[in-house]
Amino acid sequence: MQLLDGKIAAQSVKDRLTEEVKKLVSRGLRPPHLAAILVGQNGASETYVASKIRNCAETGFRSSLVRMDENVSEEALKAEIARLNQDDSVDGILVQLPLPKQIREDNIIQLIDPDKDVDGFHPMNTGRMVQGLPSYIPATPYGIMMLLEHYKIDTQGKHAVVIGRSNIVGRPISVLLNQDGPRGNCTVTVCHSRTRNLAEICRQADIIVAALGKPRFLKADMVKEGSVVIDVGITRVPDTTKKTGFAIQGDVDFAEVSSKCSYITPVPGGVGLMTIAALLQNTYHAYSRRNNT
Ligand code: NAD
């Protein structure tokens, strides 16, 4: 078994971007700028946003954080997005999800300028991605594709099983793995909470992407010998041995599954780090498009 190490692959993306930003700055240009909106004080969201901001700084990107109260109205959030859409110094906008109940996420996502939609959640970008046109690809699926590319995983004609059909992970990764391309051309089965015989379907997979949010769900008897296993899950489970009081667990029972597969991503240290690298890549791309660099 070989580890698909997100730390190594993400660092190589970030090193490349750091060099690009240095070149821009040495030409007297400003660096790319990511603006994040964080509503409320959800612990996991705080951690994700802090990590995105830290990674911007490490790569030489500018970042700004707009904090909004948990009880903010949809109108106030919309006004903030309109402001960032208009702000010429901002290249990429992300609204950290989930949002509080009084706000409809789809209303908000559709307001982000598609050219600044570095999370790739706007329906315009989703549509373009499905048609294989240039678009912003959601960061987690994009990060998975980068990881497959980094380790030159052969996907051609392989059977990929995706567990989960969300708009941010399961559905887009199923499209990307199915598309004609160097890390695509898979035959894809998308499973979800109503799928029957899930274990049997998983056992037929050459590649499994587990994105359902159920800790240690995928067991050794659900994977075939030599398969490639990508674990997207991130769940906080109580753990009194940790200072934080919780541990992060993936959707794959790593201890069981790792001895059976050819490649596997760890959690933490796998897809999560690639997600941030992909977000930076999208922001850099947005900057280049807007500034013709
Ligand atoms: P979601 O809740 O929106 O979707 C979960 C999907 O899993 C649904 O389509 C559902 O039908 C399916 N599902 C649920 N139970 C199932 C079961 N028993 N069998 C088969 N399918 C089942 O979740 P999401 O936003 O796609 O996130 C999934 C996981 O990935 C979560 O743990 C989330 O925290 C994590 N995540 C990680 C990253 C990262 O950067 N690594 C990014 C996004 C999400």
mmCIF file of C-alpha atoms and ligand atoms in Angstrom:
data_model
loop_
_atom_site.group_PDB
_atom_site.id
_atom_site.type_symbol
_atom_site.label_atom_id
_atom_site.label_comp_id
_atom_site.label_asym_id
_atom_site.label_seq_id
_atom_site.Cartn_x
_atom_site.Cartn_y
_atom_site.Cartn_z
ATOM 1 C CA MET A 1 0.000 0.000 0.000
ATOM 2 C CA GLN A 2 1.219 3.490 -0.832
ATOM 3 C CA LEU A 3 -0.041 6.620 0.853
ATOM 4 C CA LEU A 4 -1.497 9.346 -1.364
ATOM 5 C CA ASP A 5 0.086 12.029 0.750
ATOM 6 C CA GLY A 6 -1.837 15.294 0.582
ATOM 7 C CA LYS A 7 0.929 17.085 2.422
ATOM 8 C CA ILE A 8 3.473 16.391 -0.305
ATOM 9 C CA ALA A 9 1.131 16.950 -3.254
ATOM 10 C CA ALA A 10 -0.387 20.137 -1.789
ATOM 11 C CA GLN A 11 3.077 21.511 -1.005
ATOM 12 C CA SER A 12 4.167 21.072 -4.611
ATOM 13 C CA VAL A 13 1.122 23.078 -5.782
ATOM 14 C CA LYS A 14 1.796 25.748 -3.176
ATOM 15 C CA ASP A 15 5.525 25.936 -4.053
ATOM 16 C CA ARG A 16 4.644 26.530 -7.690
ATOM 17 C CA LEU A 17 2.090 29.220 -6.794
ATOM 18 C CA THR A 18 4.551 30.898 -4.397
ATOM 19 C CA GLU A 19 7.047 31.215 -7.243
ATOM 20 C CA GLU A 20 4.373 32.646 -9.554
ATOM 21 C CA VAL A 21 3.335 35.230 -6.973
ATOM 22 C CA LYS A 22 6.967 36.238 -6.387
ATOM 23 C CA LYS A 23 7.307 36.868 -10.117
ATOM 24 C CA LEU A 24 4.148 39.010 -10.140
ATOM 25 C CA VAL A 25 5.297 41.090 -7.194
ATOM 26 C CA SER A 26 8.766 41.553 -8.681
ATOM 27 C CA ARG A 27 7.021 43.029 -11.743
ATOM 28 C CA GLY A 28 5.306 45.555 -9.477
ATOM 29 C CA LEU A 29 1.921 43.815 -9.624
ATOM 30 C CA ARG A 30 -0.293 43.091 -6.661
ATOM 31 C CA PRO A 31 -0.688 39.483 -5.410
ATOM 32 C CA PRO A 32 -3.927 37.489 -5.839
ATOM 33 C CA HIS A 33 -6.569 38.313 -3.229
ATOM 34 C CA LEU A 34 -9.038 35.867 -1.669
ATOM 35 C CA ALA A 35 -11.942 37.246 0.394
ATOM 36 C CA ALA A 36 -13.702 34.878 2.798
ATOM 37 C CA ILE A 37 -17.024 35.423 4.517
ATOM 38 C CA LEU A 38 -17.570 33.588 7.779
ATOM 39 C CA VAL A 39 -21.013 33.682 9.357
ATOM 40 C CA GLY A 40 -21.395 32.721 13.023
ATOM 41 C CA GLN A 41 -18.935 30.791 15.145
ATOM 42 C CA ASN A 42 -19.110 27.181 14.027
ATOM 43 C CA GLY A 43 -15.914 25.548 15.364
ATOM 44 C CA ALA A 44 -15.162 23.502 12.237
ATOM 45 C CA SER A 45 -15.808 26.481 9.939
ATOM 46 C CA GLU A 46 -13.499 28.651 12.060
ATOM 47 C CA THR A 47 -10.757 26.046 11.657
ATOM 48 C CA TYR A 48 -11.251 25.725 7.887
ATOM 49 C CA VAL A 49 -11.246 29.471 7.291
ATOM 50 C CA ALA A 50 -8.200 29.999 9.535
ATOM 51 C CA SER A 51 -6.369 27.335 7.557
ATOM 52 C CA LYS A 52 -7.311 28.912 4.214
ATOM 53 C CA ILE A 53 -6.073 32.308 5.424
ATOM 54 C CA ARG A 54 -2.840 30.812 6.756
ATOM 55 C CA ASN A 55 -2.222 29.076 3.437
ATOM 56 C CA CYS A 56 -2.838 32.336 1.548
ATOM 57 C CA ALA A 57 -0.173 34.014 3.683
ATOM 58 C CA GLU A 58 2.285 31.138 3.163
ATOM 59 C CA THR A 59 1.869 31.410 -0.601
ATOM 60 C CA GLY A 60 2.108 35.198 -0.744
ATOM 61 C CA PHE A 61 -1.594 35.728 -1.495
ATOM 62 C CA ARG A 62 -3.530 38.530 0.123
ATOM 63 C CA SER A 63 -6.604 37.455 2.050
ATOM 64 C CA SER A 64 -9.353 39.231 3.895
ATOM 65 C CA LEU A 65 -11.930 37.865 6.262
ATOM 66 C CA VAL A 66 -15.425 39.278 6.674
ATOM 67 C CA ARG A 67 -17.062 38.044 9.864
ATOM 68 C CA MET A 68 -20.829 38.230 10.191
ATOM 69 C CA ASP A 69 -23.074 37.530 13.127
ATOM 70 C CA GLU A 70 -24.888 34.169 13.430
ATOM 71 C CA ASN A 71 -28.210 36.068 13.255
ATOM 72 C CA VAL A 72 -27.314 38.075 10.165
ATOM 73 C CA SER A 73 -30.150 38.531 7.666
ATOM 74 C CA GLU A 74 -29.984 37.131 4.161
ATOM 75 C CA GLU A 75 -30.217 40.712 2.860
ATOM 76 C CA ALA A 76 -27.148 41.842 4.829
ATOM 77 C CA LEU A 77 -25.134 38.862 3.585
ATOM 78 C CA LYS A 78 -26.244 39.555 0.015
ATOM 79 C CA ALA A 79 -25.140 43.176 0.380
ATOM 80 C CA GLU A 80 -21.691 42.044 1.519
ATOM 81 C CA ILE A 81 -21.359 39.747 -1.484
ATOM 82 C CA ALA A 82 -22.432 42.568 -3.816
ATOM 83 C CA ARG A 83 -19.717 44.730 -2.281
ATOM 84 C CA LEU A 84 -17.031 42.080 -2.823
ATOM 85 C CA ASN A 85 -18.285 41.433 -6.376
ATOM 86 C CA GLN A 86 -17.742 45.149 -7.095
ATOM 87 C CA ASP A 87 -14.376 45.384 -5.364
ATOM 88 C CA ASP A 88 -11.753 45.281 -8.099
ATOM 89 C CA SER A 89 -9.004 44.337 -5.669
ATOM 90 C CA VAL A 90 -10.772 41.039 -4.848
ATOM 91 C CA ASP A 91 -10.129 38.083 -7.185
ATOM 92 C CA GLY A 92 -11.888 35.248 -5.378
ATOM 93 C CA ILE A 93 -14.820 35.127 -2.977
ATOM 94 C CA LEU A 94 -15.729 32.232 -0.749
ATOM 95 C CA VAL A 95 -18.635 31.942 1.633
ATOM 96 C CA GLN A 96 -17.836 29.314 4.230
ATOM 97 C CA LEU A 97 -20.642 26.738 4.465
ATOM 98 C CA PRO A 98 -22.808 25.744 6.243
ATOM 99 C CA LEU A 99 -24.786 28.951 6.734
ATOM 100 C CA PRO A 100 -27.295 29.497 9.556
ATOM 101 C CA LYS A 101 -30.844 28.258 9.010
ATOM 102 C CA GLN A 102 -32.383 31.666 8.222
ATOM 103 C CA ILE A 103 -30.247 31.898 5.075
ATOM 104 C CA ARG A 104 -30.796 29.864 1.930
ATOM 105 C CA GLU A 105 -27.395 28.739 0.727
ATOM 106 C CA ASP A 106 -28.411 28.501 -2.918
ATOM 107 C CA ASN A 107 -29.648 32.122 -2.897
ATOM 108 C CA ILE A 108 -26.250 33.214 -1.655
ATOM 109 C CA ILE A 109 -24.123 31.073 -3.946
ATOM 110 C CA GLN A 110 -25.990 32.318 -7.000
ATOM 111 C CA LEU A 111 -25.129 35.906 -6.112
ATOM 112 C CA ILE A 112 -21.367 35.431 -6.230
ATOM 113 C CA ASP A 113 -19.888 36.728 -9.479
ATOM 114 C CA PRO A 114 -19.151 33.483 -11.417
ATOM 115 C CA ASP A 115 -15.747 34.946 -12.366
ATOM 116 C CA LYS A 116 -14.863 35.247 -8.668
ATOM 117 C CA ASP A 117 -16.519 31.976 -7.631
ATOM 118 C CA VAL A 118 -13.315 30.188 -6.602
ATOM 119 C CA ASP A 119 -15.290 27.538 -4.690
ATOM 120 C CA GLY A 120 -16.918 26.615 -8.022
ATOM 121 C CA PHE A 121 -20.410 26.274 -6.505
ATOM 122 C CA HIS A 122 -22.226 28.751 -8.769
ATOM 123 C CA PRO A 123 -24.623 26.946 -11.181
ATOM 124 C CA MET A 124 -22.844 28.652 -14.094
ATOM 125 C CA ASN A 125 -19.570 26.995 -13.112
ATOM 126 C CA THR A 126 -21.278 23.670 -12.389
ATOM 127 C CA GLY A 127 -22.897 23.736 -15.841
ATOM 128 C CA ARG A 128 -19.650 24.615 -17.557
ATOM 129 C CA MET A 129 -17.816 21.865 -15.682
ATOM 130 C CA VAL A 130 -20.424 19.266 -16.677
ATOM 131 C CA GLN A 131 -20.009 20.298 -20.321
ATOM 132 C CA GLY A 132 -16.212 20.078 -20.040
ATOM 133 C CA LEU A 133 -15.822 23.845 -20.594
ATOM 134 C CA PRO A 134 -13.291 25.975 -18.691
ATOM 135 C CA SER A 135 -14.754 26.666 -15.246
ATOM 136 C CA TYR A 136 -13.933 26.891 -11.576
ATOM 137 C CA ILE A 137 -14.040 23.337 -10.297
ATOM 138 C CA PRO A 138 -15.130 22.894 -6.666
ATOM 139 C CA ALA A 139 -12.012 22.770 -4.545
ATOM 140 C CA THR A 140 -12.397 19.298 -3.030
ATOM 141 C CA PRO A 141 -12.990 17.396 -6.306
ATOM 142 C CA TYR A 142 -10.328 19.534 -7.993
ATOM 143 C CA GLY A 143 -7.937 18.677 -5.171
ATOM 144 C CA ILE A 144 -8.675 14.963 -5.608
ATOM 145 C CA MET A 145 -7.921 15.231 -9.335
ATOM 146 C CA MET A 146 -4.643 17.016 -8.521
ATOM 147 C CA LEU A 147 -3.739 14.252 -6.086
ATOM 148 C CA LEU A 148 -4.433 11.551 -8.710
ATOM 149 C CA GLU A 149 -2.290 13.551 -11.138
ATOM 150 C CA HIS A 150 0.549 14.003 -8.647
ATOM 151 C CA TYR A 151 0.763 10.247 -8.065
ATOM 152 C CA LYS A 152 0.012 9.434 -11.729
ATOM 153 C CA ILE A 153 -2.824 7.086 -10.779
ATOM 154 C CA ASP A 154 -4.113 5.280 -13.842
ATOM 155 C CA THR A 155 -7.836 5.904 -14.149
ATOM 156 C CA GLN A 156 -8.405 4.990 -17.809
ATOM 157 C CA GLY A 157 -11.342 2.603 -18.182
ATOM 158 C CA LYS A 158 -11.385 1.927 -14.429
ATOM 159 C CA HIS A 159 -14.565 1.461 -12.442
ATOM 160 C CA ALA A 160 -14.862 4.307 -9.921
ATOM 161 C CA VAL A 161 -17.456 4.145 -7.169
ATOM 162 C CA VAL A 162 -18.326 7.455 -5.515
ATOM 163 C CA ILE A 163 -20.202 7.248 -2.206
ATOM 164 C CA GLY A 164 -22.151 10.481 -1.772
ATOM 165 C CA ARG A 165 -23.880 12.755 -4.276
ATOM 166 C CA SER A 166 -23.542 16.229 -2.757
ATOM 167 C CA ASN A 167 -23.089 19.263 -4.998
ATOM 168 C CA ILE A 168 -19.725 20.039 -3.431
ATOM 169 C CA VAL A 169 -18.052 16.620 -3.509
ATOM 170 C CA GLY A 170 -19.818 13.475 -4.732
ATOM 171 C CA ARG A 171 -21.554 14.752 -7.842
ATOM 172 C CA PRO A 172 -18.705 16.885 -9.231
ATOM 173 C CA ILE A 173 -16.023 14.231 -8.616
ATOM 174 C CA SER A 174 -18.226 11.704 -10.436
ATOM 175 C CA VAL A 175 -18.336 14.064 -13.440
ATOM 176 C CA LEU A 176 -14.582 14.705 -13.411
ATOM 177 C CA LEU A 177 -13.634 11.036 -13.140
ATOM 178 C CA ASN A 178 -15.990 10.275 -16.015
ATOM 179 C CA GLN A 179 -14.720 13.047 -18.327
ATOM 180 C CA ASP A 180 -12.331 12.392 -21.165
ATOM 181 C CA GLY A 181 -8.890 13.283 -19.816
ATOM 182 C CA PRO A 182 -5.633 12.021 -18.360
ATOM 183 C CA ARG A 183 -7.132 11.274 -14.897
ATOM 184 C CA GLY A 184 -10.640 10.630 -16.202
ATOM 185 C CA ASN A 185 -12.284 8.102 -18.495
ATOM 186 C CA CYS A 186 -13.602 6.077 -15.575
ATOM 187 C CA THR A 187 -16.878 4.238 -15.630
ATOM 188 C CA VAL A 188 -18.531 5.817 -12.606
ATOM 189 C CA THR A 189 -21.163 4.533 -10.216
ATOM 190 C CA VAL A 190 -22.567 7.158 -7.839
ATOM 191 C CA CYS A 191 -23.972 5.726 -4.601
ATOM 192 C CA HIS A 192 -26.053 7.484 -1.962
ATOM 193 C CA SER A 193 -28.102 6.848 1.154
ATOM 194 C CA ARG A 194 -30.766 4.877 -0.759
ATOM 195 C CA THR A 195 -28.330 2.688 -2.717
ATOM 196 C CA ARG A 196 -28.961 -1.028 -2.354
ATOM 197 C CA ASN A 197 -26.118 -3.524 -2.052
ATOM 198 C CA LEU A 198 -23.546 -0.800 -1.462
ATOM 199 C CA ALA A 199 -20.892 -3.229 -0.200
ATOM 200 C CA GLU A 200 -21.276 -5.387 -3.311
ATOM 201 C CA ILE A 201 -20.927 -2.343 -5.600
ATOM 202 C CA CYS A 202 -17.858 -1.126 -3.691
ATOM 203 C CA ARG A 203 -16.220 -4.536 -4.053
ATOM 204 C CA GLN A 204 -16.383 -4.077 -7.845
ATOM 205 C CA ALA A 205 -14.553 -0.742 -7.692
ATOM 206 C CA ASP A 206 -11.011 -0.083 -8.876
ATOM 207 C CA ILE A 207 -11.270 3.374 -7.315
ATOM 208 C CA ILE A 208 -13.491 4.340 -4.374
ATOM 209 C CA VAL A 209 -14.195 7.917 -3.325
ATOM 210 C CA ALA A 210 -15.863 7.911 0.098
ATOM 211 C CA ALA A 211 -17.684 11.215 0.707
ATOM 212 C CA LEU A 212 -20.611 10.492 2.962
ATOM 213 C CA GLY A 213 -19.586 11.903 6.344
ATOM 214 C CA LYS A 214 -19.903 8.659 8.358
ATOM 215 C CA PRO A 215 -16.710 7.932 10.320
ATOM 216 C CA ARG A 216 -14.983 4.605 9.491
ATOM 217 C CA PHE A 217 -17.901 3.562 7.276
ATOM 218 C CA LEU A 218 -15.844 1.805 4.584
ATOM 219 C CA LYS A 219 -14.561 -1.511 5.916
ATOM 220 C CA ALA A 220 -12.059 -3.997 4.496
ATOM 221 C CA ASP A 221 -14.799 -6.401 3.357
ATOM 222 C CA MET A 222 -16.201 -3.612 1.124
ATOM 223 C CA VAL A 223 -13.056 -3.129 -0.984
ATOM 224 C CA LYS A 224 -11.314 -5.383 -3.425
ATOM 225 C CA GLU A 225 -7.623 -6.193 -3.261
ATOM 226 C CA GLY A 226 -5.473 -3.505 -4.932
ATOM 227 C CA SER A 227 -8.099 -0.760 -5.169
ATOM 228 C CA VAL A 228 -7.395 2.977 -4.843
ATOM 229 C CA VAL A 229 -9.242 4.515 -1.893
ATOM 230 C CA ILE A 230 -9.851 8.266 -1.549
ATOM 231 C CA ASP A 231 -11.237 9.309 1.822
ATOM 232 C CA VAL A 232 -12.996 12.680 1.763
ATOM 233 C CA GLY A 233 -14.760 12.408 5.120
ATOM 234 C CA ILE A 234 -13.965 14.781 7.947
ATOM 235 C CA THR A 235 -15.933 14.196 11.137
ATOM 236 C CA ARG A 236 -15.100 15.399 14.621
ATOM 237 C CA VAL A 237 -15.546 12.560 17.094
ATOM 238 C CA PRO A 238 -15.191 12.995 20.873
ATOM 239 C CA ASP A 239 -11.723 11.998 22.080
ATOM 240 C CA THR A 240 -10.723 12.751 25.660
ATOM 241 C CA THR A 241 -7.054 12.014 24.922
ATOM 242 C CA LYS A 242 -6.884 15.117 22.703
ATOM 243 C CA LYS A 243 -6.432 18.646 23.995
ATOM 244 C CA THR A 244 -9.272 19.797 21.751
ATOM 245 C CA GLY A 245 -11.561 17.046 23.082
ATOM 246 C CA PHE A 246 -12.118 15.607 19.608
ATOM 247 C CA ALA A 247 -10.320 13.682 16.880
ATOM 248 C CA ILE A 248 -10.803 13.961 13.125
ATOM 249 C CA GLN A 249 -11.987 10.779 11.443
ATOM 250 C CA GLY A 250 -12.465 9.942 7.799
ATOM 251 C CA ASP A 251 -15.142 7.796 6.158
ATOM 252 C CA VAL A 252 -12.701 4.920 5.726
ATOM 253 C CA ASP A 253 -11.589 2.497 8.406
ATOM 254 C CA PHE A 254 -7.943 3.168 7.588
ATOM 255 C CA ALA A 255 -6.510 0.460 9.851
ATOM 256 C CA GLU A 256 -8.568 -2.241 8.109
ATOM 257 C CA VAL A 257 -8.662 -0.970 4.540
ATOM 258 C CA SER A 258 -5.051 0.180 4.111
ATOM 259 C CA SER A 259 -3.669 -3.361 4.136
ATOM 260 C CA LYS A 260 -5.933 -4.322 1.238
ATOM 261 C CA CYS A 261 -5.654 -1.417 -1.200
ATOM 262 C CA SER A 262 -2.846 -0.236 -3.467
ATOM 263 C CA TYR A 263 -3.201 3.478 -2.639
ATOM 264 C CA ILE A 264 -5.061 5.292 0.117
ATOM 265 C CA THR A 265 -5.390 8.852 1.426
ATOM 266 C CA PRO A 266 -4.896 9.469 5.151
ATOM 267 C CA VAL A 267 -7.248 11.616 7.262
ATOM 268 C CA PRO A 268 -6.003 14.102 8.253
ATOM 269 C CA GLY A 269 -3.250 14.788 5.712
ATOM 270 C CA GLY A 270 -5.038 13.787 2.526
ATOM 271 C CA VAL A 271 -7.928 15.369 0.649
ATOM 272 C CA GLY A 272 -8.343 18.237 3.151
ATOM 273 C CA LEU A 273 -4.919 19.673 2.311
ATOM 274 C CA MET A 274 -5.556 19.215 -1.407
ATOM 275 C CA THR A 275 -8.812 21.162 -1.070
ATOM 276 C CA ILE A 276 -6.897 24.190 0.142
ATOM 277 C CA ALA A 277 -4.267 23.839 -2.587
ATOM 278 C CA ALA A 278 -7.071 23.698 -5.177
ATOM 279 C CA LEU A 279 -8.712 26.790 -3.699
ATOM 280 C CA LEU A 280 -5.423 28.688 -4.031
ATOM 281 C CA GLN A 281 -5.046 27.421 -7.593
ATOM 282 C CA ASN A 282 -8.566 28.650 -8.437
ATOM 283 C CA THR A 283 -7.823 32.036 -6.850
ATOM 284 C CA TYR A 284 -4.608 32.344 -8.814
ATOM 285 C CA HIS A 285 -6.513 31.451 -11.972
ATOM 286 C CA ALA A 286 -9.179 34.084 -11.190
ATOM 287 C CA TYR A 287 -6.430 36.674 -10.689
ATOM 288 C CA SER A 288 -4.731 35.747 -13.995
ATOM 289 C CA ARG A 289 -7.989 35.934 -15.929
ATOM 290 C CA ARG A 290 -8.982 39.268 -14.424
ATOM 291 C CA ASN A 291 -5.560 40.853 -14.897
ATOM 292 C CA ASN A 292 -4.562 39.168 -18.174
ATOM 293 C CA THR A 293 -1.261 37.960 -16.673
HETATM 294 P P1 NAD B 1 -23.437 15.713 2.511
HETATM 295 O O1 NAD B 1 -24.014 15.417 3.845
HETATM 296 O O2 NAD B 1 -23.882 16.911 1.743
HETATM 297 O O3 NAD B 1 -23.648 14.456 1.577
HETATM 298 C C1 NAD B 1 -23.458 13.159 2.038
HETATM 299 C C2 NAD B 1 -23.837 12.204 0.951
HETATM 300 O O4 NAD B 1 -23.597 10.892 1.431
HETATM 301 C C3 NAD B 1 -25.303 12.286 0.529
HETATM 302 O O5 NAD B 1 -25.370 12.339 -0.876
HETATM 303 C C4 NAD B 1 -25.913 10.979 1.044
HETATM 304 O O6 NAD B 1 -26.882 10.444 0.155
HETATM 305 C C5 NAD B 1 -24.707 10.063 1.130
HETATM 306 N N1 NAD B 1 -24.846 9.076 2.215
HETATM 307 C C6 NAD B 1 -25.150 9.323 3.506
HETATM 308 N N2 NAD B 1 -25.216 8.157 4.193
HETATM 309 C C7 NAD B 1 -24.940 7.179 3.321
HETATM 310 C C8 NAD B 1 -24.855 5.774 3.410
HETATM 311 N N3 NAD B 1 -25.054 5.143 4.575
HETATM 312 N N4 NAD B 1 -24.546 5.074 2.302
HETATM 313 C C9 NAD B 1 -24.333 5.705 1.121
HETATM 314 N N5 NAD B 1 -24.388 7.043 0.972
HETATM 315 C C10 NAD B 1 -24.691 7.767 2.060
HETATM 316 O O7 NAD B 1 -21.859 15.721 2.750
HETATM 317 P P2 NAD B 1 -20.667 16.420 1.916
HETATM 318 O O8 NAD B 1 -20.750 17.877 2.109
HETATM 319 O O9 NAD B 1 -20.580 15.844 0.563
HETATM 320 O O10 NAD B 1 -19.437 15.894 2.795
HETATM 321 C C11 NAD B 1 -19.167 14.522 2.965
HETATM 322 C C12 NAD B 1 -18.000 14.359 3.922
HETATM 323 O O11 NAD B 1 -16.850 14.986 3.346
HETATM 324 C C13 NAD B 1 -18.204 15.050 5.272
HETATM 325 O O12 NAD B 1 -17.535 14.293 6.263
HETATM 326 C C14 NAD B 1 -17.518 16.382 5.096
HETATM 327 O O13 NAD B 1 -17.060 16.925 6.317
HETATM 328 C C15 NAD B 1 -16.356 15.971 4.233
HETATM 329 N N6 NAD B 1 -15.782 17.039 3.433
HETATM 330 C C16 NAD B 1 -14.438 17.096 3.404
HETATM 331 C C17 NAD B 1 -13.821 18.047 2.625
HETATM 332 C C18 NAD B 1 -12.322 18.069 2.591
HETATM 333 O O14 NAD B 1 -11.750 19.067 2.266
HETATM 334 N N7 NAD B 1 -11.676 16.933 2.874
HETATM 335 C C19 NAD B 1 -14.562 18.948 1.880
HETATM 336 C C20 NAD B 1 -15.950 18.848 1.906
HETATM 337 C C21 NAD B 1 -16.557 17.877 2.677
#
